Each structure stands twice: as structure tokens, then as C-alpha cells.
XYZ file of N, CA and C in Angstrom:
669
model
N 190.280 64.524 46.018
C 190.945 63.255 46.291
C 191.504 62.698 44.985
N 192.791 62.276 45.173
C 193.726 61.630 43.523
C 193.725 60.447 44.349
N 193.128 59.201 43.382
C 193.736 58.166 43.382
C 195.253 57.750 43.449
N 195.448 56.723 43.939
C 196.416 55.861 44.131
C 197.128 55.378 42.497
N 198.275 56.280 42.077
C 199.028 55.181 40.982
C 197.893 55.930 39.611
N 197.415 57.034 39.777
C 196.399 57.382 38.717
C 197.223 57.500 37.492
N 196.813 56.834 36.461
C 197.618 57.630 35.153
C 197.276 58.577 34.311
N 195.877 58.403 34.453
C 195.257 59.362 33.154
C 195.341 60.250 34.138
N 195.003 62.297 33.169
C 195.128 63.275 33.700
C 193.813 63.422 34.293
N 193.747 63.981 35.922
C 192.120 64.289 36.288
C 192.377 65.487 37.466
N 191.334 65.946 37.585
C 191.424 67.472 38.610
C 190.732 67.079 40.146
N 190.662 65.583 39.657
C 190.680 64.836 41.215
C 189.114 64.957 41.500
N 188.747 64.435 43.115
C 186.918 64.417 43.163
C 186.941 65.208 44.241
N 185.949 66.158 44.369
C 185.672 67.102 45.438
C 184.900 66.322 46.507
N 185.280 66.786 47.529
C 184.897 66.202 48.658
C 184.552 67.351 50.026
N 183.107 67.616 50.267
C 182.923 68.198 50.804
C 182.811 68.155 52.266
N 182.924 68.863 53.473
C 182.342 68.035 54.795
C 181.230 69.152 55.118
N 181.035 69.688 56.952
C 179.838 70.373 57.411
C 180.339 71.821 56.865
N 181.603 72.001 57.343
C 182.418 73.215 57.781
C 184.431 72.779 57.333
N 184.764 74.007 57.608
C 186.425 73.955 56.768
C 187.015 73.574 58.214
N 186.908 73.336 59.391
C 187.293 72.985 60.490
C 188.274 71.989 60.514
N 189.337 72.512 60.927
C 191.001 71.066 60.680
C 190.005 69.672 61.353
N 189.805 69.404 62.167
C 189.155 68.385 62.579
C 188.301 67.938 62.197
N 187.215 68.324 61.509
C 186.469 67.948 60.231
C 186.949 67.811 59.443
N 187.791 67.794 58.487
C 188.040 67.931 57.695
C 189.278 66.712 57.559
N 190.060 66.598 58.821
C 190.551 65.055 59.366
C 189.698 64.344 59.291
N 188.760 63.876 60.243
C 187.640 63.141 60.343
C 187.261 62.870 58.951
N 186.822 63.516 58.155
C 185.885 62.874 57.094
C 187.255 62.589 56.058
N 188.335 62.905 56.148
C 189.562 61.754 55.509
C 189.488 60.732 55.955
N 189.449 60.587 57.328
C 189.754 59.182 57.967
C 188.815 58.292 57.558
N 187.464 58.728 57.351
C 186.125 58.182 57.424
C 186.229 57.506 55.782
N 186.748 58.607 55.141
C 186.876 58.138 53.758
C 187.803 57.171 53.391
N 189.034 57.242 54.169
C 190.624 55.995 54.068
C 189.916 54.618 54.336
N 188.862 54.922 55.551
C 188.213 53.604 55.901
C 187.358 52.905 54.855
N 186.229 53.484 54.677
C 184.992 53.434 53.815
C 185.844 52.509 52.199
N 186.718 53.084 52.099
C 187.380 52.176 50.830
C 187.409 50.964 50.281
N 187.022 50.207 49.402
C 186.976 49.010 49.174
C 188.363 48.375 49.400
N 188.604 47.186 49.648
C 189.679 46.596 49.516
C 190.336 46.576 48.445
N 189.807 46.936 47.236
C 190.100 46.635 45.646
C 191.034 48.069 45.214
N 190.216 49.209 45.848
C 190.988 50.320 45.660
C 191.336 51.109 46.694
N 191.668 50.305 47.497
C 192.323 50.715 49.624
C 193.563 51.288 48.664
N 194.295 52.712 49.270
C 195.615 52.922 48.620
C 196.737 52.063 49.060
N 197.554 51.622 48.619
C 198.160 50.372 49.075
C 199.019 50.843 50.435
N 199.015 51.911 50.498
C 200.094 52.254 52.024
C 199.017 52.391 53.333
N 197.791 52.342 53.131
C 196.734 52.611 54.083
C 196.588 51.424 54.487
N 197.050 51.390 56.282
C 196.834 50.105 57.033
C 194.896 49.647 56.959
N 194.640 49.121 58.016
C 193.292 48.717 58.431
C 192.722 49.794 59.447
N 191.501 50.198 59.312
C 191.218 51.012 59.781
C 190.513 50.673 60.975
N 189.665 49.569 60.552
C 188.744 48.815 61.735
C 188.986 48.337 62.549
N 187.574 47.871 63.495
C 188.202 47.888 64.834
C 188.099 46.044 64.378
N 189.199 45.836 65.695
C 188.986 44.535 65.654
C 188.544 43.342 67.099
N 188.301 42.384 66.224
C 187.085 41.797 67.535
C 188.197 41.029 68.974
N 187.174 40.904 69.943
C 187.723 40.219 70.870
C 188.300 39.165 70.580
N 187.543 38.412 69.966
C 188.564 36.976 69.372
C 190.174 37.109 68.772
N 190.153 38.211 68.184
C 191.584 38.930 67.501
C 192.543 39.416 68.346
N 191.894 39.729 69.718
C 192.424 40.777 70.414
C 193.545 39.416 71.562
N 192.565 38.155 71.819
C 193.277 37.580 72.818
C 194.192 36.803 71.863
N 194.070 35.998 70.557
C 195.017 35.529 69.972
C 196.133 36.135 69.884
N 196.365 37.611 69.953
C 197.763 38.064 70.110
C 198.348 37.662 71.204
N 197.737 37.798 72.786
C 198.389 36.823 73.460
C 198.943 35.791 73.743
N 198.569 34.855 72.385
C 198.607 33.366 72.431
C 200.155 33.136 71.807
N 200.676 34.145 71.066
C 202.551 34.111 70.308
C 203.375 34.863 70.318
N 204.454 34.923 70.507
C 205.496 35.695 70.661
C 205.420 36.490 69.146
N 206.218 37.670 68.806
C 205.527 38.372 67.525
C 207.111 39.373 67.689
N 207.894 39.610 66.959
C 208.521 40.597 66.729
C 208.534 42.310 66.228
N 207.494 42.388 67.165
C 207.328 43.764 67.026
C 206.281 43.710 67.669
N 205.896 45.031 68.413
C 204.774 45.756 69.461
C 203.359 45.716 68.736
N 202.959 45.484 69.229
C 201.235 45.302 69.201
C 200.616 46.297 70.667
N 200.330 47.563 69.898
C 199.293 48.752 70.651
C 197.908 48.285 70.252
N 196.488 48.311 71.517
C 195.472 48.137 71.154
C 194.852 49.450 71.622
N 193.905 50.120 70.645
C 193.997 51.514 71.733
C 192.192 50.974 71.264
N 191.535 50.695 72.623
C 190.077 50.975 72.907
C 189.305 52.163 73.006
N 188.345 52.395 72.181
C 187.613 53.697 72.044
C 186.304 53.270 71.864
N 185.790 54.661 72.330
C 183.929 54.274 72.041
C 184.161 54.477 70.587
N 182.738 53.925 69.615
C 182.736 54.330 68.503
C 182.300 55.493 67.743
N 182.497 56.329 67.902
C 182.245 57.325 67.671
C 183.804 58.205 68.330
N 184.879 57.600 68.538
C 185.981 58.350 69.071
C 187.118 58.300 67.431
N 187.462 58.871 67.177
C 188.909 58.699 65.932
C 190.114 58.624 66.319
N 190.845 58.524 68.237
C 191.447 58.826 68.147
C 192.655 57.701 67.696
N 191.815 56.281 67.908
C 192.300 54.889 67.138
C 193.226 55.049 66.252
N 191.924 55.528 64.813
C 192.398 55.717 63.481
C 193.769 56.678 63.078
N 193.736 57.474 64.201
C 194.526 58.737 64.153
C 195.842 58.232 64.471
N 196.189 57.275 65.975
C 197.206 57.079 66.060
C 197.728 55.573 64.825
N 196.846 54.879 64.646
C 196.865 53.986 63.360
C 198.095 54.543 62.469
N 197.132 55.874 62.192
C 197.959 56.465 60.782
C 199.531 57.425 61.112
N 199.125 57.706 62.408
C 200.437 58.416 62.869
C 201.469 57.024 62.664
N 201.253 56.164 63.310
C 202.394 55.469 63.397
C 202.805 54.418 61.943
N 202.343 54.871 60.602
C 202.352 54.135 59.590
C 203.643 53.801 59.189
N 204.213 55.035 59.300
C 205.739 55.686 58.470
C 206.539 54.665 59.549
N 206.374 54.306 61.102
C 207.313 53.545 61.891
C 207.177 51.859 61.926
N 208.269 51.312 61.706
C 208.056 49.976 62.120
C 208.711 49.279 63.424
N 208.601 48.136 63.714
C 208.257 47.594 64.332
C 207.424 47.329 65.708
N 206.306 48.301 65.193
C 204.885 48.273 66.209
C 203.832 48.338 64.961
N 202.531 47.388 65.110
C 201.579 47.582 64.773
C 200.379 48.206 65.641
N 199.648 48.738 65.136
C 198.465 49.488 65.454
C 197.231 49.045 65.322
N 196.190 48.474 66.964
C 194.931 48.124 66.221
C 194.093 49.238 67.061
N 192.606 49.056 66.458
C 191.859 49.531 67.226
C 190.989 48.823 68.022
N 189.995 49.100 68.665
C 188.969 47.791 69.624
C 188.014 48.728 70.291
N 186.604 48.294 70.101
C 186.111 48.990 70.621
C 185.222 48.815 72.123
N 184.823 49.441 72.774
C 184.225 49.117 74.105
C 182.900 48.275 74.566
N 182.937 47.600 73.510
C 181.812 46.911 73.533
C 181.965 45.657 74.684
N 182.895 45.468 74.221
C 183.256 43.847 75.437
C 183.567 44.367 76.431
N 182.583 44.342 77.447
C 182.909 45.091 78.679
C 183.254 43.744 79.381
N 183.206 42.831 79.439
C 183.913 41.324 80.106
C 185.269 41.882 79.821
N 185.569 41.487 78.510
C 187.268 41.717 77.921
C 187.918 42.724 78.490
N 187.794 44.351 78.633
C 187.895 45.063 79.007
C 188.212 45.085 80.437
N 186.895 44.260 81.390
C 187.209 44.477 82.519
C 188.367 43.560 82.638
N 188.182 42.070 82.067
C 189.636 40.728 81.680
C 191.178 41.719 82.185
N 190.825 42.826 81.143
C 192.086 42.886 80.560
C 192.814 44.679 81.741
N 191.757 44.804 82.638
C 191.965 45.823 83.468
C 191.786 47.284 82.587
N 191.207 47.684 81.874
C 191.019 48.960 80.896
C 189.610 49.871 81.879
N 190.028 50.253 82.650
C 189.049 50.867 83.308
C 188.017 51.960 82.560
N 188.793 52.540 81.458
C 187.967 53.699 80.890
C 188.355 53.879 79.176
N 187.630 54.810 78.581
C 188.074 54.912 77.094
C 188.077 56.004 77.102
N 189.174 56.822 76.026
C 190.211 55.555 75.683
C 191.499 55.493 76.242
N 191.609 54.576 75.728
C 193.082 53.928 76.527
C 193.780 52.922 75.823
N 194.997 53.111 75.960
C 196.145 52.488 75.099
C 196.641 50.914 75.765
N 196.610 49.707 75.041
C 197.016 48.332 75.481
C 197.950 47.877 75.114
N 199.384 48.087 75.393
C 200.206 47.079 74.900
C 200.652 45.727 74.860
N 200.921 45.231 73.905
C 201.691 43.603 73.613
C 202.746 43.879 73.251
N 204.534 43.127 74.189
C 205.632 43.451 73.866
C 205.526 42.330 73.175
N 206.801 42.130 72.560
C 207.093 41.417 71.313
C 207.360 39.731 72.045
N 207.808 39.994 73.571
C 208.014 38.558 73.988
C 206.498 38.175 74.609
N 205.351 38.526 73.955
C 203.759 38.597 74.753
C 203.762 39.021 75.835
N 204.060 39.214 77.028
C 203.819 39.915 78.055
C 203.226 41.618 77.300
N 201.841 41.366 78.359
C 200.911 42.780 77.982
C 200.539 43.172 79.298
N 199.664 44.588 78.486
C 199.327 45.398 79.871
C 198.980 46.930 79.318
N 198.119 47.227 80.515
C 197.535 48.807 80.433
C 198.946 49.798 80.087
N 198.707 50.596 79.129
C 199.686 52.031 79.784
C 199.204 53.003 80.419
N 199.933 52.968 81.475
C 199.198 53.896 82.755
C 199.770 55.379 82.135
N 199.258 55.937 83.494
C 199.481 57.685 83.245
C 199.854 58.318 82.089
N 198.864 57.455 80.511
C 199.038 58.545 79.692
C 197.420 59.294 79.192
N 197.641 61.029 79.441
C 196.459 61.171 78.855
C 195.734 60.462 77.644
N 194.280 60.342 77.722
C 193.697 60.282 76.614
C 193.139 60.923 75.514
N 194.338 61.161 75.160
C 194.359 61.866 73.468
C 195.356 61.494 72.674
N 195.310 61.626 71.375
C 196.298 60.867 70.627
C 197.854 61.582 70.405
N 197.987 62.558 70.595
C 199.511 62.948 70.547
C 200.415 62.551 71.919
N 199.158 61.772 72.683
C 200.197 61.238 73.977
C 200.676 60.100 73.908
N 199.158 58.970 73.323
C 199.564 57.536 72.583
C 200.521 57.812 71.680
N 200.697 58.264 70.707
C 201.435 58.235 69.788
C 203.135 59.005 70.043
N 202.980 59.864 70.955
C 204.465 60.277 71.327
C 204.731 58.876 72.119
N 204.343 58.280 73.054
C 204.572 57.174 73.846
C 205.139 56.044 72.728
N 204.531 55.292 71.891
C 204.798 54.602 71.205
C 205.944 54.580 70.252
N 206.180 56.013 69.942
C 207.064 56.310 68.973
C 208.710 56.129 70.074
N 207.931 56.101 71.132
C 209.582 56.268 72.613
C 210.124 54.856 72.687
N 209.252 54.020 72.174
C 209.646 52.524 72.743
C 210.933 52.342 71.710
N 211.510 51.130 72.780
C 213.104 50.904 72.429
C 212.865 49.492 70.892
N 213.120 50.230 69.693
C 213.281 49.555 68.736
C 212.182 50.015 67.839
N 211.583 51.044 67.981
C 210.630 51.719 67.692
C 211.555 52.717 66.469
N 211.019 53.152 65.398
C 211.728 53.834 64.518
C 211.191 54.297 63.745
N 211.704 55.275 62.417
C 211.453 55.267 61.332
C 211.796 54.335 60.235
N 210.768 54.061 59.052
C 211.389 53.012 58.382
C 212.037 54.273 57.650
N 213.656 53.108 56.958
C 214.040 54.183 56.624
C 213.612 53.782 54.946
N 213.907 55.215 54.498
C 212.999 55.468 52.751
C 214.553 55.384 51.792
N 214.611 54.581 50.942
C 215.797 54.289 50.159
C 215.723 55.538 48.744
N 216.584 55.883 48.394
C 216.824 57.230 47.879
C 216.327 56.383 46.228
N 215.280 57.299 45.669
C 215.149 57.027 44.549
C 215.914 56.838 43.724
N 215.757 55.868 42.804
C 217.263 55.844 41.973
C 215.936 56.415 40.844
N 217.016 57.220 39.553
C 217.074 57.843 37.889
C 216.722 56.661 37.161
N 216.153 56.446 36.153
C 216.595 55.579 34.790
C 217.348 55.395 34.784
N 218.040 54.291 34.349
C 219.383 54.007 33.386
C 219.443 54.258 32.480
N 220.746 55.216 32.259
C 220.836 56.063 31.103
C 221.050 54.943 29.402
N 220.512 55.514 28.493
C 220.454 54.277 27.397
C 222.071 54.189 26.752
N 222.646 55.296 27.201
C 224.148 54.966 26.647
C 224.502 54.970 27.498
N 225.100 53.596 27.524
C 225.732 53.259 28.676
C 227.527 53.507 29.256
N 227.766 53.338 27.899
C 229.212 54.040 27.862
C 229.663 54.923 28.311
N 228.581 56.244 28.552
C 228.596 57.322 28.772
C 228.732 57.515 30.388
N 228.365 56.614 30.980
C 228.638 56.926 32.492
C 227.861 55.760 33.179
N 228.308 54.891 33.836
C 228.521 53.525 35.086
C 227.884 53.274 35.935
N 227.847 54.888 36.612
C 227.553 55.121 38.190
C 226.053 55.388 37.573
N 225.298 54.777 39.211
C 223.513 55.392 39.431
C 223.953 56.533 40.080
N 222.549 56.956 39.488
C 222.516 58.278 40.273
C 221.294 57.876 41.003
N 221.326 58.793 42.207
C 220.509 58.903 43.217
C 219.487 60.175 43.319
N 218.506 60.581 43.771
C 217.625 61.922 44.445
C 218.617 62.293 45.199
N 218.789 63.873 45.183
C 219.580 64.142 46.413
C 217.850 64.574 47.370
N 218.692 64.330 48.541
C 217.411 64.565 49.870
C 217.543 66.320 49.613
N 216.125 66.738 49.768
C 215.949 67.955 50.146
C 216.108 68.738 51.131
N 216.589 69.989 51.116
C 216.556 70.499 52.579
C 215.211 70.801 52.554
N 214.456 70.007 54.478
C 213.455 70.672 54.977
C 213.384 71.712 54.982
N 214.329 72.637 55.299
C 214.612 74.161 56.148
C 214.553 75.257 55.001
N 214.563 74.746 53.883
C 214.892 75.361 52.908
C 213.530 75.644 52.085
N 212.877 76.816 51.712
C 211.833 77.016 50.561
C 212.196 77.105 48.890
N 211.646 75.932 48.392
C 212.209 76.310 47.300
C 210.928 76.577 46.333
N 211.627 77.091 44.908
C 211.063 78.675 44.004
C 210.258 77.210 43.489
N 210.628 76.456 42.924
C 209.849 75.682 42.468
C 208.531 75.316 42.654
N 208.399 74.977 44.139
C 207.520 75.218 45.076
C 206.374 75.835 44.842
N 207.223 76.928 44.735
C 206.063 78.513 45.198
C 205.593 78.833 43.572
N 206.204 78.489 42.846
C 206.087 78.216 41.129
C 205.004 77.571 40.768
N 204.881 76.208 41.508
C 203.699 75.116 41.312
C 202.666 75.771 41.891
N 202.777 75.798 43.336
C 201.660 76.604 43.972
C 200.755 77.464 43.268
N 201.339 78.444 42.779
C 200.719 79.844 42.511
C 199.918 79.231 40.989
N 200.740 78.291 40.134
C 200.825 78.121 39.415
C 199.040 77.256 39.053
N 199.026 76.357 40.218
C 197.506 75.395 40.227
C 196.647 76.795 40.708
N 197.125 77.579 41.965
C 195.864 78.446 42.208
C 195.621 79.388 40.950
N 195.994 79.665 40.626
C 195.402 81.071 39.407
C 195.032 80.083 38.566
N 195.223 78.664 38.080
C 195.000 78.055 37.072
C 193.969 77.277 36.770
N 193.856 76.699 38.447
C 193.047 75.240 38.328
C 192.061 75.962 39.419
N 192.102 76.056 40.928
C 191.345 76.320 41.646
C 191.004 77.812 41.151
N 191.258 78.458 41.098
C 190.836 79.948 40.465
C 189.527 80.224 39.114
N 190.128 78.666 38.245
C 189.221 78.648 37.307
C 188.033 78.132 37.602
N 188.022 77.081 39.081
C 186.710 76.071 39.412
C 185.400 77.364 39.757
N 185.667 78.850 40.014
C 184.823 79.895 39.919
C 184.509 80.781 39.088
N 183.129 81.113 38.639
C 182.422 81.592 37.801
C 182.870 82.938 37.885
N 182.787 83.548 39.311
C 183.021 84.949 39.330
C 183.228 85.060 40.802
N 184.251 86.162 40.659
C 184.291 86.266 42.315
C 183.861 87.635 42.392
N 183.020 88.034 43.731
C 182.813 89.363 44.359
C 182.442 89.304 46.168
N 182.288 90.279 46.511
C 182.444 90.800 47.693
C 183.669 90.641 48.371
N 183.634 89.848 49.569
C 184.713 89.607 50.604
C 185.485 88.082 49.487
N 184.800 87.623 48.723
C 186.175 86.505 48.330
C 186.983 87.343 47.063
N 186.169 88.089 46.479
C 187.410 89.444 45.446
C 187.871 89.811 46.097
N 187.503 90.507 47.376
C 188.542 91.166 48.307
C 189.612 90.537 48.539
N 189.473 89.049 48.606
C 190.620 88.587 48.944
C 191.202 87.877 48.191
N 190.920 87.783 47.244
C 191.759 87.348 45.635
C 192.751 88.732 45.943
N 192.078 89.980 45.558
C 192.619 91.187 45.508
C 193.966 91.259 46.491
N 193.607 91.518 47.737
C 194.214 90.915 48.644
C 195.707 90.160 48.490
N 195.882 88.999 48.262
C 196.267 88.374 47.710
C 197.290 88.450 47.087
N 196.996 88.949 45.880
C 197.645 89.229 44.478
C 198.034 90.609 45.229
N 198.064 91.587 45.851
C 198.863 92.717 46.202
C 200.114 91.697 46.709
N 199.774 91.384 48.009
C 200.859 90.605 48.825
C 202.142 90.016 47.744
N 201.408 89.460 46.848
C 202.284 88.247 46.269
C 202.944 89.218 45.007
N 202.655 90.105 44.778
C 203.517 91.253 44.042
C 204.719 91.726 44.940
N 204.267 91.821 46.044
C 205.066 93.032 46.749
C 206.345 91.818 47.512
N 206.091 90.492 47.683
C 207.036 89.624 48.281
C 207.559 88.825 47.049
């Protein structure tokens, strides 16, 4: 894990979970984005927590320019946090979570089961979203469909200003990268941290992980 805005040079903090499992290995990010103090929360990381009933009906109480999703989960579910963070990069919808504890509120608010997704349109009128599975690439494709729903868009880095100025007027801009495109640079850095940095964090390699260093290093000769 690299801090947020780090300046000094560091090889970052290891962070282990049970097993290398994509979903573990999500999970105990999420667990960790949360767990963060407010002091050193990375500044693009929304709120992770759930929030209370009292929070939940005051959104009803004002009109709000932009969507308010409440997605209710038992605690012990991530799929909250998950669509939280999916929808960071889009604006005009916020993302909370809530959990099943208020079974009054819940029943209030017609949420028959968890989890399940609650919307608030922007003129307050709310309500269940029906017929979407409960899992998060359904909340989150759904949300991303609504009309005014978007990407924010990302303004093209501008260069320094050059110190002679005489010399040329115009900013320059980043040109955008092609997605589609692999570039050497890339594969330069890559190779470049593994043989260097992760390669060195071991004493010695043998059996099946030499094999596959070995391995490896054939492939990356021969391509």
C-alpha cells in the first residue's frame, strides 16, 4: 500500500490477507479504505460507512440535485462498499450504505430483503428498485443507466510553464493514451520493478517458484 501524495521514496507496506483469492484480496482493500483515519482517508475515497436511519429519512425531507442510491445489506455483505467505489469516477449520484438493522425502517420503506438497492431522485420522490438481482454489477450497471448519470470528465493535464517564455505561448497538454494500444514503456517498468524490487524481497528461490521464475524468463526472451 503507497500512501496518498507520498514524497519521500518507500517500497510501500505489505499487506497480507487468508489466501491470494480476487475477492479476498478486494475485501481486505475495502476493509482497509474503510478502517482509515479521517486524517489520512486518501482524499478521493468517499465514506465507507453505513449510515443511520436518522440520515436515511432526512434525505427525504429536500430536493438535492443529484441521485441518492441507498443499497441495504447485512453487515457482513461488501456489496455496499463495492458499488460506493464503483460509482466514484461518476457524478451526479451519490452512494450510501444502510444496514438491516432497522427492521421498522425497512419494512417503512417496503425493502423486503437484503440486499437491495433504494433510490432518491433528485426531485425526492423515492422507492425500491425492483427486478434487479442482488449483486453489485447489477446495482451498479443500473445506476450508471440513469438519465444524467455520467462520467466526470478528467481535464487533460497541463506541463510547467516553460521558464522562457519567449520561446513559445501555447500550453501544452498530456496527449490521452491509446487504451488499445501496449506500450514498451510499460512493459519496461514492469519487468523493470519485478527483477528489481519484488524479485529482490526473496532470499532464494527453489522448487516450483524457480520453476517459475525459470519459466518466466524463457517466455519473456522468446516474446
Amino acid at each position: 500500500y503507497f500512501k496518498a501524495f507520498t514524497k519521500q521514496f518507500t517500497t510501500g507496506e505489505n499487506y497480507q490477507g487468508a489466501d491470494r483469492e480476487l475477492q479476498t484480496v478486494r475485501q481486505m482493500m475495502i476493509d482497509f479504505l474503510q478502517n482509515h483515519s479521517q486524517e489520512v482517508r486518501p482524499p478521493a475515497c468517499p465514506p465507507l460507512d453505513p449510515v443511520g436511519s436518522s440520515d436515511i429519512t432526512a434525505l427525504f425531507a429536500k430536493n438535492s440535485h443529484h441521485y441518492t442510491a441507498i443499497v441495504f445489506e447485512s453487515n457482513s455483505s461488501y456489496i455496499g462498499r463495492e458499488v460506493i467505489l464503483d460509482m466514484v469516477q461518476y457524478e451526479n449520484i451519490v452512494v450510501r450504505r444502510a444496514l438491516n438493522s432497522d427492521k421498522a425502517l425497512l419494512e417503512k420503506l417496503g425493502v423486503p430483503s437484503v440486499p437491495s438497492c433504494y433510490l432518491v431522485q433528485p426531485n425526492g420522490s423515492h422507492g425500491l428498485i425492483n427486478n434487479l438481482k442482488p449483486l453489485r454489477s447489477f446495482f451498479s450497471s443500473y445506476l450508471k443507466s440513469l438519465p444524467g448519470v455520467r462520467k466526470k470528465l478528467l481535464l487533460p493535464l497541463q506541463l510547467p510553464a516553460q521558464e522562457n517564455k519567449e520561446e513559445s505561448t501555447e500550453t501544452k497538454v498530456w496527449r490521452e493514451f491509446d487504451k488499445s494500444r501496449l506500450y514498451m514503456a510499460d512493459l519496461e517498468s514492469g519487468l523493470h520493478f519485478l527483477l528489481r524490487v519484488e524479485l529482490a524481497t526473496h532470499k532464494t528461490l527453489e522448487g516450483a517458484e524457480l520453476k517459475t521464475f525459470k519459466d518466466f524468463v524463457t517466455i519473456s526472451a522468446k516474446v
